mmCIF file as gemmi writes it, N, C-alpha and C atoms, coordinates in Angstrom:
data_model
loop_
_atom_site.group_PDB
_atom_site.id
_atom_site.type_symbol
_atom_site.label_atom_id
_atom_site.label_alt_id
_atom_site.label_comp_id
_atom_site.label_asym_id
_atom_site.label_entity_id
_atom_site.label_seq_id
_atom_site.pdbx_PDB_ins_code
_atom_site.Cartn_x
_atom_site.Cartn_y
_atom_site.Cartn_z
_atom_site.occupancy
_atom_site.B_iso_or_equiv
_atom_site.pdbx_formal_charge
_atom_site.auth_seq_id
_atom_site.auth_asym_id
_atom_site.pdbx_PDB_model_num
ATOM 1 N N . VAL Axp A 1 ? -25.231 35.437 -9.228 1 0 ? 1 A 1
ATOM 2 C CA . VAL Axp A 1 ? -24.706 34.545 -8.21 1 0 ? 1 A 1
ATOM 3 C C . VAL Axp A 1 ? -23.299 35.016 -7.866 1 0 ? 1 A 1
ATOM 4 N N . SER Axp A 2 ? -22.977 35.05 -6.577 1 0 ? 2 A 1
ATOM 5 C CA . SER Axp A 2 ? -21.643 35.492 -6.181 1 0 ? 2 A 1
ATOM 6 C C . SER Axp A 2 ? -21.08 34.558 -5.106 1 0 ? 2 A 1
ATOM 7 N N . ALA Axp A 3 ? -19.764 34.559 -5.017 1 0 ? 3 A 1
ATOM 8 C CA . ALA Axp A 3 ? -19.06 33.758 -4.018 1 0 ? 3 A 1
ATOM 9 C C . ALA Axp A 3 ? -17.812 34.506 -3.595 1 0 ? 3 A 1
ATOM 10 N N . THR Axp A 4 ? -17.377 34.236 -2.376 1 0 ? 4 A 1
ATOM 11 C CA . THR Axp A 4 ? -16.153 34.83 -1.854 1 0 ? 4 A 1
ATOM 12 C C . THR Axp A 4 ? -15.235 33.712 -1.378 1 0 ? 4 A 1
ATOM 13 N N . PHE Axp A 5 ? -13.978 33.776 -1.803 1 0 ? 5 A 1
ATOM 14 C CA . PHE Axp A 5 ? -12.965 32.819 -1.38 1 0 ? 5 A 1
ATOM 15 C C . PHE Axp A 5 ? -11.948 33.56 -0.521 1 0 ? 5 A 1
ATOM 16 N N . ARG Axp A 6 ? -11.626 32.988 0.63 1 0 ? 6 A 1
ATOM 17 C CA . ARG Axp A 6 ? -10.623 33.568 1.527 1 0 ? 6 A 1
ATOM 18 C C . ARG Axp A 6 ? -9.462 32.597 1.628 1 0 ? 6 A 1
ATOM 19 N N . PHE Axp A 7 ? -8.258 33.136 1.679 1 0 ? 7 A 1
ATOM 20 C CA . PHE Axp A 7 ? -7.073 32.288 1.717 1 0 ? 7 A 1
ATOM 21 C C . PHE Axp A 7 ? -5.941 33.018 2.411 1 0 ? 7 A 1
ATOM 22 N N . ARG Axp A 8 ? -4.857 32.268 2.692 1 0 ? 8 A 1
ATOM 23 C CA . ARG Axp A 8 ? -3.698 32.834 3.393 1 0 ? 8 A 1
ATOM 24 C C . ARG Axp A 8 ? -2.429 32.294 2.763 1 0 ? 8 A 1
ATOM 25 N N . ASN Axp A 9 ? -1.436 33.143 2.623 1 0 ? 9 A 1
ATOM 26 C CA . ASN Axp A 9 ? -0.117 32.735 2.15 1 0 ? 9 A 1
ATOM 27 C C . ASN Axp A 9 ? 0.623 32.138 3.347 1 0 ? 9 A 1
ATOM 28 N N . SER Axp A 10 ? 0.767 30.827 3.374 1 0 ? 10 A 1
ATOM 29 C CA . SER Axp A 10 ? 1.42 30.173 4.504 1 0 ? 10 A 1
ATOM 30 C C . SER Axp A 10 ? 2.925 29.985 4.284 1 0 ? 10 A 1
ATOM 31 N N . SER Axp A 11 ? 3.445 30.537 3.191 1 0 ? 11 A 1
ATOM 32 C CA . SER Axp A 11 ? 4.871 30.389 2.902 1 0 ? 11 A 1
ATOM 33 C C . SER Axp A 11 ? 5.689 31.485 3.583 1 0 ? 11 A 1
ATOM 34 N N . GLN Axp A 12 ? 7.01 31.359 3.483 1 0 ? 12 A 1
ATOM 35 C CA . GLN Axp A 12 ? 7.92 32.347 4.058 1 0 ? 12 A 1
ATOM 36 C C . GLN Axp A 12 ? 8.247 33.477 3.086 1 0 ? 12 A 1
ATOM 37 N N . GLY Axp A 13 ? 7.75 33.375 1.85 1 0 ? 13 A 1
ATOM 38 C CA . GLY Axp A 13 ? 8.023 34.404 0.845 1 0 ? 13 A 1
ATOM 39 C C . GLY Axp A 13 ? 6.735 34.965 0.27 1 0 ? 13 A 1
ATOM 40 N N . SER Axp A 14 ? 6.859 36.09 -0.42 1 0 ? 14 A 1
ATOM 41 C CA . SER Axp A 14 ? 5.695 36.684 -1.09 1 0 ? 14 A 1
ATOM 42 C C . SER Axp A 14 ? 5.283 35.808 -2.266 1 0 ? 14 A 1
ATOM 43 N N . VAL Axp A 15 ? 3.995 35.859 -2.588 1 0 ? 15 A 1
ATOM 44 C CA . VAL Axp A 15 ? 3.475 35.105 -3.729 1 0 ? 15 A 1
ATOM 45 C C . VAL Axp A 15 ? 2.549 36.011 -4.538 1 0 ? 15 A 1
ATOM 46 N N . GLU Axp A 16 ? 2.715 35.956 -5.864 1 0 ? 16 A 1
ATOM 47 C CA . GLU Axp A 16 ? 1.847 36.716 -6.764 1 0 ? 16 A 1
ATOM 48 C C . GLU Axp A 16 ? 0.85 35.752 -7.383 1 0 ? 16 A 1
ATOM 49 N N . LEU Axp A 17 ? -0.435 36.03 -7.179 1 0 ? 17 A 1
ATOM 50 C CA . LEU Axp A 17 ? -1.498 35.176 -7.69 1 0 ? 17 A 1
ATOM 51 C C . LEU Axp A 17 ? -2.241 35.874 -8.814 1 0 ? 17 A 1
ATOM 52 N N . THR Axp A 18 ? -2.642 35.094 -9.819 1 0 ? 18 A 1
ATOM 53 C CA . THR Axp A 18 ? -3.472 35.587 -10.915 1 0 ? 18 A 1
ATOM 54 C C . THR Axp A 18 ? -4.716 34.716 -10.975 1 0 ? 18 A 1
ATOM 55 N N . PHE Axp A 19 ? -5.881 35.352 -11.156 1 0 ? 19 A 1
ATOM 56 C CA . PHE Axp A 19 ? -7.164 34.66 -11.178 1 0 ? 19 A 1
ATOM 57 C C . PHE Axp A 19 ? -7.749 34.748 -12.584 1 0 ? 19 A 1
ATOM 58 N N . MET Axp A 20 ? -7.997 33.587 -13.206 1 0 ? 20 A 1
ATOM 59 C CA . MET Axp A 20 ? -8.483 33.55 -14.592 1 0 ? 20 A 1
ATOM 60 C C . MET Axp A 20 ? -9.825 32.835 -14.658 1 0 ? 20 A 1
ATOM 61 N N . PRO Axp A 21 ? -10.914 33.571 -14.912 1 0 ? 21 A 1
ATOM 62 C CA . PRO Axp A 21 ? -12.22 32.93 -15.046 1 0 ? 21 A 1
ATOM 63 C C . PRO Axp A 21 ? -12.284 32.103 -16.333 1 0 ? 21 A 1
ATOM 64 N N . GLU Axp A 22 ? -13.085 31.026 -16.311 1 0 ? 22 A 1
ATOM 65 C CA . GLU Axp A 22 ? -13.175 30.142 -17.472 1 0 ? 22 A 1
ATOM 66 C C . GLU Axp A 22 ? -13.954 30.752 -18.631 1 0 ? 22 A 1
ATOM 67 N N . CYS Axp A 23 ? -14.822 31.738 -18.359 1 0 ? 23 A 1
ATOM 68 C CA . CYS Axp A 23 ? -15.62 32.315 -19.444 1 0 ? 23 A 1
ATOM 69 C C . CYS Axp A 23 ? -15.946 33.77 -19.14 1 0 ? 23 A 1
ATOM 70 N N . ASP Axp A 24 ? -16.505 34.458 -20.128 1 0 ? 24 A 1
ATOM 71 C CA . ASP Axp A 24 ? -16.829 35.88 -19.974 1 0 ? 24 A 1
ATOM 72 C C . ASP Axp A 24 ? -17.966 36.141 -18.999 1 0 ? 24 A 1
ATOM 73 N N . CYS Axp A 25 ? -18.773 35.121 -18.698 1 0 ? 25 A 1
ATOM 74 C CA . CYS Axp A 25 ? -19.889 35.317 -17.768 1 0 ? 25 A 1
ATOM 75 C C . CYS Axp A 25 ? -19.427 35.321 -16.312 1 0 ? 25 A 1
ATOM 76 N N . THR Axp A 26 ? -18.171 34.995 -16.073 1 0 ? 26 A 1
ATOM 77 C CA . THR Axp A 26 ? -17.622 34.95 -14.717 1 0 ? 26 A 1
ATOM 78 C C . THR Axp A 26 ? -16.624 36.083 -14.535 1 0 ? 26 A 1
ATOM 79 N N . LYS Axp A 27 ? -16.873 36.921 -13.541 1 0 ? 27 A 1
ATOM 80 C CA . LYS Axp A 27 ? -16.011 38.074 -13.253 1 0 ? 27 A 1
ATOM 81 C C . LYS Axp A 27 ? -15.338 37.887 -11.9 1 0 ? 27 A 1
ATOM 82 N N . VAL Axp A 28 ? -14.079 38.307 -11.817 1 0 ? 28 A 1
ATOM 83 C CA . VAL Axp A 28 ? -13.323 38.202 -10.569 1 0 ? 28 A 1
ATOM 84 C C . VAL Axp A 28 ? -12.812 39.575 -10.147 1 0 ? 28 A 1
ATOM 85 N N . LEU Axp A 29 ? -12.677 39.752 -8.841 1 0 ? 29 A 1
ATOM 86 C CA . LEU Axp A 29 ? -12.125 40.985 -8.291 1 0 ? 29 A 1
ATOM 87 C C . LEU Axp A 29 ? -11.346 40.62 -7.044 1 0 ? 29 A 1
ATOM 88 N N . PRO Axp A 30 ? -10.07 40.863 -7.007 1 0 ? 30 A 1
ATOM 89 C CA . PRO Axp A 30 ? -9.223 41.449 -8.042 1 0 ? 30 A 1
ATOM 90 C C . PRO Axp A 30 ? -8.829 40.387 -9.085 1 0 ? 30 A 1
ATOM 91 N N . GLU Axp A 31 ? -8.188 40.833 -10.177 1 0 ? 31 A 1
ATOM 92 C CA . GLU Axp A 31 ? -7.708 39.902 -11.195 1 0 ? 31 A 1
ATOM 93 C C . GLU Axp A 31 ? -6.364 39.293 -10.806 1 0 ? 31 A 1
ATOM 94 N N . SER Axp A 32 ? -5.637 39.98 -9.931 1 0 ? 32 A 1
ATOM 95 C CA . SER Axp A 32 ? -4.366 39.458 -9.416 1 0 ? 32 A 1
ATOM 96 C C . SER Axp A 32 ? -4.056 40.155 -8.095 1 0 ? 32 A 1
ATOM 97 N N . MET Axp A 33 ? -3.112 39.572 -7.339 1 0 ? 33 A 1
ATOM 98 C CA . MET Axp A 33 ? -2.685 40.19 -6.082 1 0 ? 33 A 1
ATOM 99 C C . MET Axp A 33 ? -1.342 39.601 -5.66 1 0 ? 33 A 1
ATOM 100 N N . VAL Axp A 34 ? -0.635 40.35 -4.835 1 0 ? 34 A 1
ATOM 101 C CA . VAL Axp A 34 ? 0.605 39.881 -4.226 1 0 ? 34 A 1
ATOM 102 C C . VAL Axp A 34 ? 0.35 39.787 -2.728 1 0 ? 34 A 1
ATOM 103 N N . LEU Axp A 35 ? 0.65 38.61 -2.163 1 0 ? 35 A 1
ATOM 104 C CA . LEU Axp A 35 ? 0.479 38.404 -0.728 1 0 ? 35 A 1
ATOM 105 C C . LEU Axp A 35 ? 1.843 38.244 -0.072 1 0 ? 35 A 1
ATOM 106 N N . ALA Axp A 36 ? 2.071 39.007 0.967 1 0 ? 36 A 1
ATOM 107 C CA . ALA Axp A 36 ? 3.283 38.878 1.769 1 0 ? 36 A 1
ATOM 108 C C . ALA Axp A 36 ? 3.18 37.587 2.593 1 0 ? 36 A 1
ATOM 109 N N . PRO Axp A 37 ? 4.289 37.131 3.172 1 0 ? 37 A 1
ATOM 110 C CA . PRO Axp A 37 ? 4.238 35.932 3.999 1 0 ? 37 A 1
ATOM 111 C C . PRO Axp A 37 ? 3.164 36.043 5.09 1 0 ? 37 A 1
ATOM 112 N N . HIS Axp A 38 ? 2.323 35.021 5.19 1 0 ? 38 A 1
ATOM 113 C CA . HIS Axp A 38 ? 1.266 34.889 6.195 1 0 ? 38 A 1
ATOM 114 C C . HIS Axp A 38 ? 0.136 35.914 6.03 1 0 ? 38 A 1
ATOM 115 N N . GLU Axp A 39 ? 0.125 36.662 4.948 1 0 ? 39 A 1
ATOM 116 C CA . GLU Axp A 39 ? -0.951 37.627 4.691 1 0 ? 39 A 1
ATOM 117 C C . GLU Axp A 39 ? -2.185 36.892 4.173 1 0 ? 39 A 1
ATOM 118 N N . ARG Axp A 40 ? -3.339 37.455 4.474 1 0 ? 40 A 1
ATOM 119 C CA . ARG Axp A 40 ? -4.615 36.895 4.014 1 0 ? 40 A 1
ATOM 120 C C . ARG Axp A 40 ? -5.136 37.691 2.825 1 0 ? 40 A 1
ATOM 121 N N . GLY Axp A 41 ? -5.904 37.008 1.983 1 0 ? 41 A 1
ATOM 122 C CA . GLY Axp A 41 ? -6.489 37.659 0.822 1 0 ? 41 A 1
ATOM 123 C C . GLY Axp A 41 ? -7.907 37.185 0.596 1 0 ? 41 A 1
ATOM 124 N N . THR Axp A 42 ? -8.648 37.948 -0.2 1 0 ? 42 A 1
ATOM 125 C CA . THR Axp A 42 ? -10.036 37.623 -0.525 1 0 ? 42 A 1
ATOM 126 C C . THR Axp A 42 ? -10.242 37.779 -2.022 1 0 ? 42 A 1
ATOM 127 N N . LEU Axp A 43 ? -10.921 36.812 -2.611 1 0 ? 43 A 1
ATOM 128 C CA . LEU Axp A 43 ? -11.287 36.847 -4.021 1 0 ? 43 A 1
ATOM 129 C C . LEU Axp A 43 ? -12.806 36.835 -4.109 1 0 ? 43 A 1
ATOM 130 N N . SER Axp A 44 ? -13.366 37.795 -4.84 1 0 ? 44 A 1
ATOM 131 C CA . SER Axp A 44 ? -14.806 37.838 -5.086 1 0 ? 44 A 1
ATOM 132 C C . SER Axp A 44 ? -15.072 37.358 -6.505 1 0 ? 44 A 1
ATOM 133 N N . VAL Axp A 45 ? -16.056 36.476 -6.65 1 0 ? 45 A 1
ATOM 134 C CA . VAL Axp A 45 ? -16.423 35.925 -7.95 1 0 ? 45 A 1
ATOM 135 C C . VAL Axp A 45 ? -17.906 36.186 -8.172 1 0 ? 45 A 1
ATOM 136 N N . ARG Axp A 46 ? -18.236 36.684 -9.355 1 0 ? 46 A 1
ATOM 137 C CA . ARG Axp A 46 ? -19.637 36.927 -9.724 1 0 ? 46 A 1
ATOM 138 C C . ARG Axp A 46 ? -19.916 36.221 -11.038 1 0 ? 46 A 1
ATOM 139 N N . VAL Axp A 47 ? -20.971 35.415 -11.054 1 0 ? 47 A 1
ATOM 140 C CA . VAL Axp A 47 ? -21.347 34.661 -12.242 1 0 ? 47 A 1
ATOM 141 C C . VAL Axp A 47 ? -22.665 35.214 -12.774 1 0 ? 47 A 1
ATOM 142 N N . GLY Axp A 48 ? -22.666 35.614 -14.046 1 0 ? 48 A 1
ATOM 143 C CA . GLY Axp A 48 ? -23.885 36.056 -14.709 1 0 ? 48 A 1
ATOM 144 C C . GLY Axp A 48 ? -24.494 34.884 -15.461 1 0 ? 48 A 1
ATOM 145 N N . LEU Axp A 49 ? -25.728 34.55 -15.128 1 0 ? 49 A 1
ATOM 146 C CA . LEU Axp A 49 ? -26.384 33.386 -15.728 1 0 ? 49 A 1
ATOM 147 C C . LEU Axp A 49 ? -27.545 33.828 -16.617 1 0 ? 49 A 1
ATOM 148 N N . ASP Axp A 50 ? -27.651 33.204 -17.783 1 0 ? 50 A 1
ATOM 149 C CA . ASP Axp A 50 ? -28.718 33.528 -18.732 1 0 ? 50 A 1
ATOM 150 C C . ASP Axp A 50 ? -29.926 32.606 -18.604 1 0 ? 50 A 1
ATOM 151 N N . MET Axp A 51 ? -29.691 31.413 -18.061 1 0 ? 51 A 1
ATOM 152 C CA . MET Axp A 51 ? -30.758 30.415 -18.02 1 0 ? 51 A 1
ATOM 153 C C . MET Axp A 51 ? -30.836 29.785 -16.632 1 0 ? 51 A 1
ATOM 154 N N . PRO Axp A 52 ? -32.042 29.349 -16.237 1 0 ? 52 A 1
ATOM 155 C CA . PRO Axp A 52 ? -32.168 28.644 -14.958 1 0 ? 52 A 1
ATOM 156 C C . PRO Axp A 52 ? -31.583 27.236 -15.056 1 0 ? 52 A 1
ATOM 157 N N . GLY Axp A 53 ? -31.28 26.674 -13.905 1 0 ? 53 A 1
ATOM 158 C CA . GLY Axp A 53 ? -30.778 25.31 -13.858 1 0 ? 53 A 1
ATOM 159 C C . GLY Axp A 53 ? -29.461 25.221 -13.112 1 0 ? 53 A 1
ATOM 160 N N . GLU Axp A 54 ? -28.907 24.015 -13.071 1 0 ? 54 A 1
ATOM 161 C CA . GLU Axp A 54 ? -27.635 23.785 -12.402 1 0 ? 54 A 1
ATOM 162 C C . GLU Axp A 54 ? -26.492 24.41 -13.186 1 0 ? 54 A 1
ATOM 163 N N . PHE Axp A 55 ? -25.479 24.858 -12.452 1 0 ? 55 A 1
ATOM 164 C CA . PHE Axp A 55 ? -24.303 25.424 -13.099 1 0 ? 55 A 1
ATOM 165 C C . PHE Axp A 55 ? -23.053 25.101 -12.298 1 0 ? 55 A 1
ATOM 166 N N . CYS Axp A 56 ? -21.923 25.144 -12.97 1 0 ? 56 A 1
ATOM 167 C CA . CYS Axp A 56 ? -20.61 25.001 -12.351 1 0 ? 56 A 1
ATOM 168 C C . CYS Axp A 56 ? -19.637 25.842 -13.171 1 0 ? 56 A 1
ATOM 169 N N . LYS Axp A 57 ? -19.077 26.861 -12.564 1 0 ? 57 A 1
ATOM 170 C CA . LYS Axp A 57 ? -18.127 27.746 -13.232 1 0 ? 57 A 1
ATOM 171 C C . LYS Axp A 57 ? -16.81 27.704 -12.47 1 0 ? 57 A 1
ATOM 172 N N . TYR Axp A 58 ? -15.708 27.808 -13.203 1 0 ? 58 A 1
ATOM 173 C CA . TYR Axp A 58 ? -14.38 27.702 -12.601 1 0 ? 58 A 1
ATOM 174 C C . TYR Axp A 58 ? -13.595 29.006 -12.729 1 0 ? 58 A 1
ATOM 175 N N . VAL Axp A 59 ? -12.756 29.24 -11.725 1 0 ? 59 A 1
ATOM 176 C CA . VAL Axp A 59 ? -11.732 30.277 -11.761 1 0 ? 59 A 1
ATOM 177 C C . VAL Axp A 59 ? -10.419 29.549 -11.511 1 0 ? 59 A 1
ATOM 178 N N . TYR Axp A 60 ? -9.445 29.779 -12.385 1 0 ? 60 A 1
ATOM 179 C CA . TYR Axp A 60 ? -8.15 29.11 -12.264 1 0 ? 60 A 1
ATOM 180 C C . TYR Axp A 60 ? -7.153 30.062 -11.608 1 0 ? 60 A 1
ATOM 181 N N . VAL Axp A 61 ? -6.494 29.591 -10.56 1 0 ? 61 A 1
ATOM 182 C CA . VAL Axp A 61 ? -5.543 30.39 -9.796 1 0 ? 61 A 1
ATOM 183 C C . VAL Axp A 61 ? -4.137 29.919 -10.144 1 0 ? 61 A 1
ATOM 184 N N . THR Axp A 62 ? -3.292 30.855 -10.57 1 0 ? 62 A 1
ATOM 185 C CA . THR Axp A 62 ? -1.891 30.523 -10.837 1 0 ? 62 A 1
ATOM 186 C C . THR Axp A 62 ? -0.998 31.392 -9.957 1 0 ? 62 A 1
ATOM 187 N N . ALA Axp A 63 ? 0.135 30.837 -9.585 1 0 ? 63 A 1
ATOM 188 C CA . ALA Axp A 63 ? 1.136 31.572 -8.812 1 0 ? 63 A 1
ATOM 189 C C . ALA Axp A 63 ? 2.32 31.843 -9.723 1 0 ? 63 A 1
ATOM 190 N N . ALA Axp A 64 ? 2.866 33.054 -9.653 1 0 ? 64 A 1
ATOM 191 C CA . ALA Axp A 64 ? 4.023 33.412 -10.476 1 0 ? 64 A 1
ATOM 192 C C . ALA Axp A 64 ? 5.139 32.402 -10.248 1 0 ? 64 A 1
ATOM 193 N N . GLY Axp A 65 ? 5.732 31.936 -11.338 1 0 ? 65 A 1
ATOM 194 C CA . GLY Axp A 65 ? 6.836 30.993 -11.25 1 0 ? 65 A 1
ATOM 195 C C . GLY Axp A 65 ? 6.397 29.54 -11.194 1 0 ? 65 A 1
ATOM 196 N N . SER Axp A 66 ? 5.093 29.293 -11.222 1 0 ? 66 A 1
ATOM 197 C CA . SER Axp A 66 ? 4.575 27.93 -11.161 1 0 ? 66 A 1
ATOM 198 C C . SER Axp A 66 ? 3.964 27.556 -12.506 1 0 ? 66 A 1
ATOM 199 N N . ASP Axp A 67 ? 4.103 26.288 -12.884 1 0 ? 67 A 1
ATOM 200 C CA . ASP Axp A 67 ? 3.5 25.814 -14.129 1 0 ? 67 A 1
ATOM 201 C C . ASP Axp A 67 ? 2.069 25.326 -13.923 1 0 ? 67 A 1
ATOM 202 N N . GLY Axp A 68 ? 1.682 25.075 -12.698 1 0 ? 68 A 1
ATOM 203 C CA . GLY Axp A 68 ? 0.367 24.509 -12.419 1 0 ? 68 A 1
ATOM 204 C C . GLY Axp A 68 ? -0.663 25.572 -12.082 1 0 ? 68 A 1
ATOM 205 N N . PHE Axp A 69 ? -1.878 25.092 -11.803 1 0 ? 69 A 1
ATOM 206 C CA . PHE Axp A 69 ? -2.957 25.982 -11.396 1 0 ? 69 A 1
ATOM 207 C C . PHE Axp A 69 ? -3.854 25.242 -10.409 1 0 ? 69 A 1
ATOM 208 N N . LEU Axp A 70 ? -4.637 26.017 -9.679 1 0 ? 70 A 1
ATOM 209 C CA . LEU Axp A 70 ? -5.618 25.488 -8.741 1 0 ? 70 A 1
ATOM 210 C C . LEU Axp A 70 ? -6.994 25.914 -9.229 1 0 ? 70 A 1
ATOM 211 N N . PRO Axp A 71 ? -7.903 24.971 -9.491 1 0 ? 71 A 1
ATOM 212 C CA . PRO Axp A 71 ? -9.252 25.367 -9.904 1 0 ? 71 A 1
ATOM 213 C C . PRO Axp A 71 ? -10.141 25.638 -8.69 1 0 ? 71 A 1
ATOM 214 N N . LEU Axp A 72 ? -10.84 26.754 -8.715 1 0 ? 72 A 1
ATOM 215 C CA . LEU Axp A 72 ? -11.874 27.062 -7.73 1 0 ? 72 A 1
ATOM 216 C C . LEU Axp A 72 ? -13.204 26.95 -8.455 1 0 ? 72 A 1
ATOM 217 N N . SER Axp A 73 ? -14.199 26.355 -7.832 1 0 ? 73 A 1
ATOM 218 C CA . SER Axp A 73 ? -15.495 26.213 -8.504 1 0 ? 73 A 1
ATOM 219 C C . SER Axp A 73 ? -16.592 26.939 -7.757 1 0 ? 73 A 1
ATOM 220 N N . VAL Axp A 74 ? -17.537 27.479 -8.532 1 0 ? 74 A 1
ATOM 221 C CA . VAL Axp A 74 ? -18.752 28.073 -8.013 1 0 ? 74 A 1
ATOM 222 C C . VAL Axp A 74 ? -19.876 27.222 -8.593 1 0 ? 74 A 1
ATOM 223 N N . ASN Axp A 75 ? -20.615 26.537 -7.723 1 0 ? 75 A 1
ATOM 224 C CA . ASN Axp A 75 ? -21.669 25.612 -8.14 1 0 ? 75 A 1
ATOM 225 C C . ASN Axp A 75 ? -22.987 26.046 -7.54 1 0 ? 75 A 1
ATOM 226 N N . GLY Axp A 76 ? -24.08 25.705 -8.215 1 0 ? 76 A 1
ATOM 227 C CA . GLY Axp A 76 ? -25.385 25.987 -7.659 1 0 ? 76 A 1
ATOM 228 C C . GLY Axp A 76 ? -26.488 25.708 -8.637 1 0 ? 76 A 1
ATOM 229 N N . VAL Axp A 77 ? -27.689 26.181 -8.271 1 0 ? 77 A 1
ATOM 230 C CA . VAL Axp A 77 ? -28.87 26.061 -9.111 1 0 ? 77 A 1
ATOM 231 C C . VAL Axp A 77 ? -29.455 27.451 -9.233 1 0 ? 77 A 1
ATOM 232 N N . ALA Axp A 78 ? -29.584 27.925 -10.462 1 0 ? 78 A 1
ATOM 233 C CA . ALA Axp A 78 ? -30.156 29.256 -10.708 1 0 ? 78 A 1
ATOM 234 C C . ALA Axp A 78 ? -31.661 29.147 -10.928 1 0 ? 78 A 1
ATOM 235 N N . ASP Axp A 79 ? -32.389 30.098 -10.367 1 0 ? 79 A 1
ATOM 236 C CA . ASP Axp A 79 ? -33.86 30.119 -10.554 1 0 ? 79 A 1
ATOM 237 C C . ASP Axp A 79 ? -34.228 30.668 -11.899 1 0 ? 79 A 1
């Protein structure tokens, strides 16, 4: 299962983002990036599933200099 997230840096300064998957079955590309002001970026997420059924996997996004994070979720039903 794969998903693509698109986003834009709407700030006036550059931002460094790091993407942290919640488990080893979830892979991200890239693992981090720096976006210039108003630049767009794309994150690809691939989830490897061992069993059929519903799933929800998270990727946590952090920005350099910030204490918080933004959770991105990939949800679905695997055959």
